[in-house]
XYZ file of C-alpha atoms in Angstrom:
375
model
C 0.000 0.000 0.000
C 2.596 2.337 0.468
C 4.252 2.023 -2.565
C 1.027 2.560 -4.354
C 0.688 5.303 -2.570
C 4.114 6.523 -3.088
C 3.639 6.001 -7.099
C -0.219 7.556 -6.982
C 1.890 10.581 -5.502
C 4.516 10.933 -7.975
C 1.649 10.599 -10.794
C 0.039 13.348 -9.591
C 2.966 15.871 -9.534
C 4.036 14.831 -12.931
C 0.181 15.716 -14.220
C 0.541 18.935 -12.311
C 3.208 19.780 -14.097
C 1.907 18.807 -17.068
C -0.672 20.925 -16.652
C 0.880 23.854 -15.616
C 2.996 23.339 -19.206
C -0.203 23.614 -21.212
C -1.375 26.669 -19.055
C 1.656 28.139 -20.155
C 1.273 27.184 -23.432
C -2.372 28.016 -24.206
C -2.809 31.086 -21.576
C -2.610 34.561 -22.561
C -0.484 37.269 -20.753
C -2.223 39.758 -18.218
C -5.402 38.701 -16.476
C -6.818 35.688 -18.495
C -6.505 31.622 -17.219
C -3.062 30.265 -17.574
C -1.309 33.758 -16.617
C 1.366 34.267 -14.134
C -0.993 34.649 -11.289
C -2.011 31.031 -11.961
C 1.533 29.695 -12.232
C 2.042 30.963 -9.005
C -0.738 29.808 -7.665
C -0.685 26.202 -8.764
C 3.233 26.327 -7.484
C 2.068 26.915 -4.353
C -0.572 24.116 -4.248
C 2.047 21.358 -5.217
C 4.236 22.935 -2.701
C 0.812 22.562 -0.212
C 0.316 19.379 -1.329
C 4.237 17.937 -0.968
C 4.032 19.208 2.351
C 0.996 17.356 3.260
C 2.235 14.163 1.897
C 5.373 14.287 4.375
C 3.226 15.108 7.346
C 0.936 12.165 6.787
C 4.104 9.859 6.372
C 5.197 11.041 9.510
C 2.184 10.906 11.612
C 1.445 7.349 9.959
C 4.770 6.260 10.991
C 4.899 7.748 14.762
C 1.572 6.118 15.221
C 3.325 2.607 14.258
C 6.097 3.866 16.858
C 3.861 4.278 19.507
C 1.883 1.057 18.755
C 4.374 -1.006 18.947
C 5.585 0.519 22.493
C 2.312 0.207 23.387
C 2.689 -3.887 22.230
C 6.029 -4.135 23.862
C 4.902 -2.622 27.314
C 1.977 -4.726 27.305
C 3.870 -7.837 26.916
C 6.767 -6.797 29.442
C 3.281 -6.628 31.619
C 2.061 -10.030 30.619
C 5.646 -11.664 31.213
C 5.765 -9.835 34.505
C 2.889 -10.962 35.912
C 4.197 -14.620 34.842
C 7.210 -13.882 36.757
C 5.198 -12.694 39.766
C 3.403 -15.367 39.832
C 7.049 -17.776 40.047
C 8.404 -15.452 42.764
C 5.516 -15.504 44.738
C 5.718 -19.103 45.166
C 9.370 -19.349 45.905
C 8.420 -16.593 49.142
C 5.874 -19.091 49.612
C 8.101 -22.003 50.114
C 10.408 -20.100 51.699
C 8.708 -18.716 54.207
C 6.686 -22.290 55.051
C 10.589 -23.676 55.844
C 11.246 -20.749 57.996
C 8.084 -21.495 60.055
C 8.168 -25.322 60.163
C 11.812 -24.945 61.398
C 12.193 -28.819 61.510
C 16.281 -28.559 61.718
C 17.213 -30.227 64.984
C 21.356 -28.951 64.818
C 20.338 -25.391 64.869
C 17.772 -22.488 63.168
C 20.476 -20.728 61.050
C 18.962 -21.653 57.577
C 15.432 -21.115 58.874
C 16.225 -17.649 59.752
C 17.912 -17.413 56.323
C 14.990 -18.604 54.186
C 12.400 -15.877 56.230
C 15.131 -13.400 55.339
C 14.920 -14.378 51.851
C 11.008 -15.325 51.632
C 10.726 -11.372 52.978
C 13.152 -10.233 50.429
C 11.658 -11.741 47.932
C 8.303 -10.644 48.709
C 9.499 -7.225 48.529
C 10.404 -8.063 45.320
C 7.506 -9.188 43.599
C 5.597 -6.296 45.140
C 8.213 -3.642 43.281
C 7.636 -6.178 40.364
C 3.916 -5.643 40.251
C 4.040 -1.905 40.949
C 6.489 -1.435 38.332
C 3.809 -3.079 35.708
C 1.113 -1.169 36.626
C 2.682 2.091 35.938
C 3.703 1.107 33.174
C 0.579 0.103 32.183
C -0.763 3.407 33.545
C 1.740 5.697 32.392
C 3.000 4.715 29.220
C 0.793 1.925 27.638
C -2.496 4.080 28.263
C -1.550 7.484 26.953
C -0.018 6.231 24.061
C -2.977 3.918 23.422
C -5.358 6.816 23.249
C -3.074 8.613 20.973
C -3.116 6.148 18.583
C -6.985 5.403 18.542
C -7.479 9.156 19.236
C -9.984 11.537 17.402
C -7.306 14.488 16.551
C -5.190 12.292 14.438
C -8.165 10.672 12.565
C -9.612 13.903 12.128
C -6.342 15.464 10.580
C -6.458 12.015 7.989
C -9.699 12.569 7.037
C -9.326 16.401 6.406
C -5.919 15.455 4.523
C -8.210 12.525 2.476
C -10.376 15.025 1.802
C -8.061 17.661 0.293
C -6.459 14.923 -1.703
C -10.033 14.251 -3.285
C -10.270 17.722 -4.123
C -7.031 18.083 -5.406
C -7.893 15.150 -8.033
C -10.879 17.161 -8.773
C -9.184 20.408 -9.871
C -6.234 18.493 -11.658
C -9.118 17.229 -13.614
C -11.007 20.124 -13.897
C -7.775 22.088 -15.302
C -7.365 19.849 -18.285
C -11.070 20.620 -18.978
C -10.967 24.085 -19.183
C -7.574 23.529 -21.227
C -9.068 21.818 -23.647
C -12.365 23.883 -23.595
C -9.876 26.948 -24.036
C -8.306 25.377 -26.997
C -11.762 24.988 -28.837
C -12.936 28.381 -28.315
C -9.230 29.503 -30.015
C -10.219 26.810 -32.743
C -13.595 28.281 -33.545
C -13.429 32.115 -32.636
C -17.043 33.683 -31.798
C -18.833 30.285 -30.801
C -20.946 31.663 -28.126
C -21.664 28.498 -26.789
C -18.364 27.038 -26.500
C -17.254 30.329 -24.700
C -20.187 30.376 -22.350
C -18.755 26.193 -21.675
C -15.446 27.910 -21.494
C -16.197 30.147 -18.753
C -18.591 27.546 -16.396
C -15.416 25.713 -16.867
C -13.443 28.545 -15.637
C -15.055 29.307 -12.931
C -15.775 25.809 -11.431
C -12.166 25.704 -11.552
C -11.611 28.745 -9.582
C -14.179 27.664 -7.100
C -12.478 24.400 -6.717
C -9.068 25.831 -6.302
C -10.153 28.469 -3.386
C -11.989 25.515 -1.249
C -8.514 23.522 -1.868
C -6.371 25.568 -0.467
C -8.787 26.517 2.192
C -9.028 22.937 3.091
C -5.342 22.415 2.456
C -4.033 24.871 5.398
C -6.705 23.609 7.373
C -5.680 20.166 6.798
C -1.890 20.806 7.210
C -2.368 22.834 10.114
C -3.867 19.969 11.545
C -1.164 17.429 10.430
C 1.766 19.779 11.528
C -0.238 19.819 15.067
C -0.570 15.696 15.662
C 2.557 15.371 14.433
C 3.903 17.629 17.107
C 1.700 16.069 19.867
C 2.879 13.071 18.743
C 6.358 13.677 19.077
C 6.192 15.548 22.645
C 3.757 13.158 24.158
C 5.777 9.797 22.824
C 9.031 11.459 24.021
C 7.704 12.076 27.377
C 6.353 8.283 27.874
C 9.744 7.132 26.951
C 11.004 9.220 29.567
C 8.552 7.989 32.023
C 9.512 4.207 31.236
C 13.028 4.838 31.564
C 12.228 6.281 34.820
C 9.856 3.579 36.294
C 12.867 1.134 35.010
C 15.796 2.695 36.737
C 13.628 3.355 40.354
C 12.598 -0.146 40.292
C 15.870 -1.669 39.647
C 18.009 0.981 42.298
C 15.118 -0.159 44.893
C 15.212 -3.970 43.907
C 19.247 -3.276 44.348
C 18.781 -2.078 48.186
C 16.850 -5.371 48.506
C 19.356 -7.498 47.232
C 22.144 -5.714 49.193
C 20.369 -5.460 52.631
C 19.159 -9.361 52.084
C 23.093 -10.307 50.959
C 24.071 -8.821 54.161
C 21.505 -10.794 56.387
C 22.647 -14.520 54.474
C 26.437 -13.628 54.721
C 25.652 -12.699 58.867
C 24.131 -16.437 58.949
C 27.151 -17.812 57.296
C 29.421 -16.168 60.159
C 27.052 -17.905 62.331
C 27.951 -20.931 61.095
C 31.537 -20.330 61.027
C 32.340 -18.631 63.544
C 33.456 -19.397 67.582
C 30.104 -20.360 69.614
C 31.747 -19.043 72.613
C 34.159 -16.407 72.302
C 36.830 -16.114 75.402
C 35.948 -14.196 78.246
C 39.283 -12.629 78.676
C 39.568 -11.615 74.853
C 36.935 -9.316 75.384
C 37.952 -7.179 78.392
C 41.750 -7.542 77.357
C 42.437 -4.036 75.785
C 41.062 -0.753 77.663
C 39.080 1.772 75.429
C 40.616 5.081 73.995
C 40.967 7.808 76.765
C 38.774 10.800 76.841
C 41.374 13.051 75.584
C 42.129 11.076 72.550
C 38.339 11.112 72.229
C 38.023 14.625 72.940
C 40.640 15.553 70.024
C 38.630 13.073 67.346
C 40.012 9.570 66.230
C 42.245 9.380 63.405
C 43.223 5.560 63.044
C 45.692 6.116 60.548
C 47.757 8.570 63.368
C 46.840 5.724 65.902
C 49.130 3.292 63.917
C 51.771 5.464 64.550
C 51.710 6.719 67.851
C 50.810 5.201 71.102
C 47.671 2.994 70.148
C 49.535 1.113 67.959
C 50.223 -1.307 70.109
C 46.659 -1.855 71.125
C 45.252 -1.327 67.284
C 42.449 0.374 68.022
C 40.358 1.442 65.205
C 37.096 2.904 64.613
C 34.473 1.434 62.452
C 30.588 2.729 61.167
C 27.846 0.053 61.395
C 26.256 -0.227 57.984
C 23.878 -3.694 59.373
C 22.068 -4.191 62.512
C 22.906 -6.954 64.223
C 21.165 -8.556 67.073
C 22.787 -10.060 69.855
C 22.073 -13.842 70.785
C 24.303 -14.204 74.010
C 26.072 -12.063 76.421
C 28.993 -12.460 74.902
C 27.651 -10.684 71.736
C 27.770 -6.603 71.000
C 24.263 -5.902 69.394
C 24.942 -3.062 66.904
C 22.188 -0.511 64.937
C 22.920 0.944 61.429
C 24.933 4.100 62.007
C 26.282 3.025 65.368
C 30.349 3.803 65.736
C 32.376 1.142 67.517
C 35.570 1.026 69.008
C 37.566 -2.400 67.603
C 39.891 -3.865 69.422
C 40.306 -7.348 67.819
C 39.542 -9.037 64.409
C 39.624 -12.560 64.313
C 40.371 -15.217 61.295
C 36.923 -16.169 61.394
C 35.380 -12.642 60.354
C 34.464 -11.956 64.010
C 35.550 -8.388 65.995
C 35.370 -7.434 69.360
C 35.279 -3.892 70.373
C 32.802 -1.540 72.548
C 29.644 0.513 71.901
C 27.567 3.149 74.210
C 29.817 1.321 77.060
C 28.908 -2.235 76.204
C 31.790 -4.689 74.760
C 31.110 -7.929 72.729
C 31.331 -9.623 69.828
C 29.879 -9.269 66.613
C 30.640 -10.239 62.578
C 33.104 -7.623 61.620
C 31.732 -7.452 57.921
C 28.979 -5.488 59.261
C 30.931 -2.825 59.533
C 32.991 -0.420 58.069
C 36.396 1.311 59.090
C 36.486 4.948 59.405
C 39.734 6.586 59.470
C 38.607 9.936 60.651
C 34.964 11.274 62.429
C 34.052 13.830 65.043
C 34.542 13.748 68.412
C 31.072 14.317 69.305
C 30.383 10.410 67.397
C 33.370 9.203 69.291
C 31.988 10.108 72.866
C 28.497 9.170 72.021
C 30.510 5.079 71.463
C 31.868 5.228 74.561
């Protein structure tokens, strides 16, 4: 169809040309038919009509654009929900371990499969809200674009001018050849009186066509503009809606990464930690405290022999014994010992203990104010 189309086009600007050629041929100078005043004007009808061709290529092929976002988004959707549907279960199963809890060595993998059954809940929830705006904020817009009344209006206004535009190409050779009679047979007042009607259903049908022609392109030029705002902007919004859900989907994974490796040190680490390891090494004094911490200066002066360093909490981590340290994100501790295993001991708001050091990290340099609030 659109090479048909493309071909009907062409056609149509060689008979215009044609046309204008016998105009020039057959039309006198100064006022009558085929004079430079309707040259001119037929120039700027093909120009009109060119113009008008381009916009409806455009607008046809933005509309395929957006229809086939509109396709892809709903099938992301569909394939989503699918997906859902998978990772739902797997919480499900997960979380029915967790709550049997039928190990009889210990409850470290049941805690681990509720941490994950929760994680993965969140999840599917970002999942599912990620599909429905989509759905919502790109799929819908775009849908009513394509089905909407502007752009078929602006066709049908453009369908009509073309219609029109046939008619007066038509019309023209009529009054051409009508013309050409009346030259043929001089004072034939019948053929001039058919020469004239001709005329001037010409002129009647070239003023509504380029009446309807600006209206028309003025009405192309205007979808096509919506069209490429409004499809710009819901690309925009996907990207968006992508990017959020995966940085919050991210924060999942990283918080629930922390949680399994803390059940791993479980696992691996010393049941019960020595009594005398933990009190061993006194805290920092107040006036080292008082001037803020700087580990690296430590190293080199007189903590160095203790190896003191300071370290930021970025897990919480709840204690299980009395020989543990329970920690909150954004705590500061004071480390005093790092063991093979992955364990440190150190203090916190005046409690000492142990705890998984890779909950933590170091922090050469804070205020003083953080410092005293530790001890």
């Amino acid at each position: 169809m659109e090479a048909i189309r493309k071909q009907a086009s062409k056609l149509r600007e060689q008979v215009a040309r044609q046309q204008q050629a016998v105009l020039r041929q057959f039309g006198g100078g100064g006022g009558g038919y085929g004079g430079s005043d309707t040259v001119i004007t037929d120039e700027e009808e093909l120009h009109q009509h060119q113009k008008l061709d381009k916009l409806y290529i455009s607008t046809r092929s933005a509309k395929h654009f957006q229809r086939d976002i509109v396709r892809g988004v709903e099938g992301y959707i569909v394939t989503g929900s699918k997906q859902v549907g998978i990772g739902t279960k797997l919480c499900e199963d997960s979380r029915k371990y967790g709550s049997d809890n039928t190990c009889t060595s210990g409850n470290t993998l049941t805690r681990a499969s509720l941490s994950f059954a929760n994680a993965r809940a969140l999840m599917e929830k970002e999942r599912g809200d990620l599909s429905k705006a989509l759905g919502t904020q790109v799929a819908e817009p775009l849908r009513a674009m394509v089905m909407g009344a502007p752009l078929e209006d602006a066709r049908h206004l453009a369908q009509r001018y073309d219609r029109m535009r046939q008619e007066a190409e038509a019309q023209t050779i009529e009054v051409s050849k009508r013309q050409a009679k009346v030259r043929e047979n001089p004072g034939n007042p019948d053929l001039v009186m058919k020469m004239e009607y001709a005329e001037a259903k010409l002129q009647d049908l070239k003023s509504n066509m380029t009446i309807l022609g600006k209206e028309a392109a003025s009405a192309m030029a205007g979808v096509e503009d919506q069209q490429q705002n409004q499809t710009l902007q819901r690309l925009i919004t996907l990207v968006e809606a992508e990017r959020n859900y995966h940085q919050r989907i991210l924060e999942i994974i990283e918080r629930l990464e922390g949680e399994m490796r803390f059940e791993q040190h479980r696992i691996e680490a010393p049941q019960t930690p020595l009594v005398e390891n933990i009190t061993s090494s006194p805290p920092p004094s107040y006036e080292e405290a008082n001037n803020g911490i700087n580990a690296s200066q430590m190293h080199h002066g007189t903590s160095d022999a203790m190896g003191y360093f300071l370290g930021e909490v970025m897990f919480p981590y709840e204690a299980d014994s009395d020989f543990e340290l329970g920690l909150s994100v954004g705590d500061y501790v004071v480390i005093r010992e790092v063991t093979s295993s992955g364990w440190a001991e150190g203090e916190c708001k005046g409690k000492a203990g142990w705890f998984p050091y890779d909950y933590i990290e170091r922090r050469d340099r804070v205020l003083a104010t953080k410092v005293i609030e530790v001890l």
